[in-house]
GROMACS .gro file of C-alpha atoms in nm:
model
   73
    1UNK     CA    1  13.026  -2.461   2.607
    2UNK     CA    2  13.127  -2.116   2.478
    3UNK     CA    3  13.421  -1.962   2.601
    4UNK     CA    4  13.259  -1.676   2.644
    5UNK     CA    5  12.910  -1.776   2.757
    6UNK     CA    6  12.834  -1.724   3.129
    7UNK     CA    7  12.847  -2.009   3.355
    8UNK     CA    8  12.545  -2.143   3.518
    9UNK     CA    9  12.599  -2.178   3.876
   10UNK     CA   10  12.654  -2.480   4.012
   11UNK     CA   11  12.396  -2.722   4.212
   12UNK     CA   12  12.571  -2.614   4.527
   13UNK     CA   13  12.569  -2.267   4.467
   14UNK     CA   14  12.146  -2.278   4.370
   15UNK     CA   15  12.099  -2.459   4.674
   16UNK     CA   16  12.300  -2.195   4.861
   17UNK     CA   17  12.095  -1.936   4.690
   18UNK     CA   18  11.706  -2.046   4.736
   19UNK     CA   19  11.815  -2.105   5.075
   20UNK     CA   20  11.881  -1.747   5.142
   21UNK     CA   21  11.587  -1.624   4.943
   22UNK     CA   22  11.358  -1.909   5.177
   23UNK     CA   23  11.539  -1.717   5.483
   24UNK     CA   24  11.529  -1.349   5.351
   25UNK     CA   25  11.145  -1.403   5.238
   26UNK     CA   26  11.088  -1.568   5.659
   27UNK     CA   27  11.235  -1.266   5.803
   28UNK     CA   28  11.046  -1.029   5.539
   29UNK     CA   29  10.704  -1.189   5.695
   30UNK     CA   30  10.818  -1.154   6.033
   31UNK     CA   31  10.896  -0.784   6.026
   32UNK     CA   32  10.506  -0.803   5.864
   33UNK     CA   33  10.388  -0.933   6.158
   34UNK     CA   34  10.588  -0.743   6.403
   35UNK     CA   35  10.432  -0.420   6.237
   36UNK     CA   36  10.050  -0.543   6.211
   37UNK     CA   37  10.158  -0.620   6.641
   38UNK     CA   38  10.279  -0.264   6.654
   39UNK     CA   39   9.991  -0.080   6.479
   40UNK     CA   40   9.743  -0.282   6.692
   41UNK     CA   41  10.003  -0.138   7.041
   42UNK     CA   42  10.030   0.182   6.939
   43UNK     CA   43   9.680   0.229   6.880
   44UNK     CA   44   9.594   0.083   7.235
   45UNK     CA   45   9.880   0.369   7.302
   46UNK     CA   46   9.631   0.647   7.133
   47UNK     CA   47   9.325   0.500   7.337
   48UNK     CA   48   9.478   0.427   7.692
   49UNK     CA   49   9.806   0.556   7.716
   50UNK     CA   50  10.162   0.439   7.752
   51UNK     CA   51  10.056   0.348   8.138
   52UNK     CA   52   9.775   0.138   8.028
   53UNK     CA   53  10.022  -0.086   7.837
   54UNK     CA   54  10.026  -0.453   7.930
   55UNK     CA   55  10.402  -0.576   7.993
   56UNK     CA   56  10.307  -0.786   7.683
   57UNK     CA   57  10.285  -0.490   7.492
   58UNK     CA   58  10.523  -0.310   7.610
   59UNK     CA   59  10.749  -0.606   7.502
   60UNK     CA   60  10.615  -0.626   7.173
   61UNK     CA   61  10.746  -0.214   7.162
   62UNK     CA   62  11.082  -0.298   7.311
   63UNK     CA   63  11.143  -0.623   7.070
   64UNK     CA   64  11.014  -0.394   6.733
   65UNK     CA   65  11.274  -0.106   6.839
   66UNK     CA   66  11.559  -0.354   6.921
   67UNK     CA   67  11.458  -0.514   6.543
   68UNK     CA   68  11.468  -0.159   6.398
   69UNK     CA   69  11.781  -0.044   6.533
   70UNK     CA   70  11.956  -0.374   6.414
   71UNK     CA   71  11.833  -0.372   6.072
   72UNK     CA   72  11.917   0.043   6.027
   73UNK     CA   73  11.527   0.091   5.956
   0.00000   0.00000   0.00000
């Protein structure tokens, strides 16, 4: 090898690696889904109300701020 040629990483570190992309690219399709659940609430919101919320959706709210807040979005 060169001396100055980069270094390939090791098998370790590549294993390391697509195993955060595999969890980064999980918790990218969750925040997807937590938004298409939010649309769908907020447009009940715009048809019935906050008081015609189900508790269900009212969690869905509560668990999509408390993911916000954590993630600085």
């Amino acid at each position: 090898a060169s001396a100055g040629a980069p270094r390939r990483p090791g098998p370790l570190a590549r294993l390391l690696e697509r195993r955060r992309q595999r969890r980064d690219e999980a918790h990218r399709a969750s925040m997807r889904a937590l938004d298409e659940e939010v649309d769908r609430v907020l447009e009940r919101v715009s048809k019935v109300g906050l008081t015609g919320l189900t508790n269900a959706e009212r969690k869905i709210l509560q668990r999509a701020s408390k993911a916000r807040r954590k993630s600085g979005r």
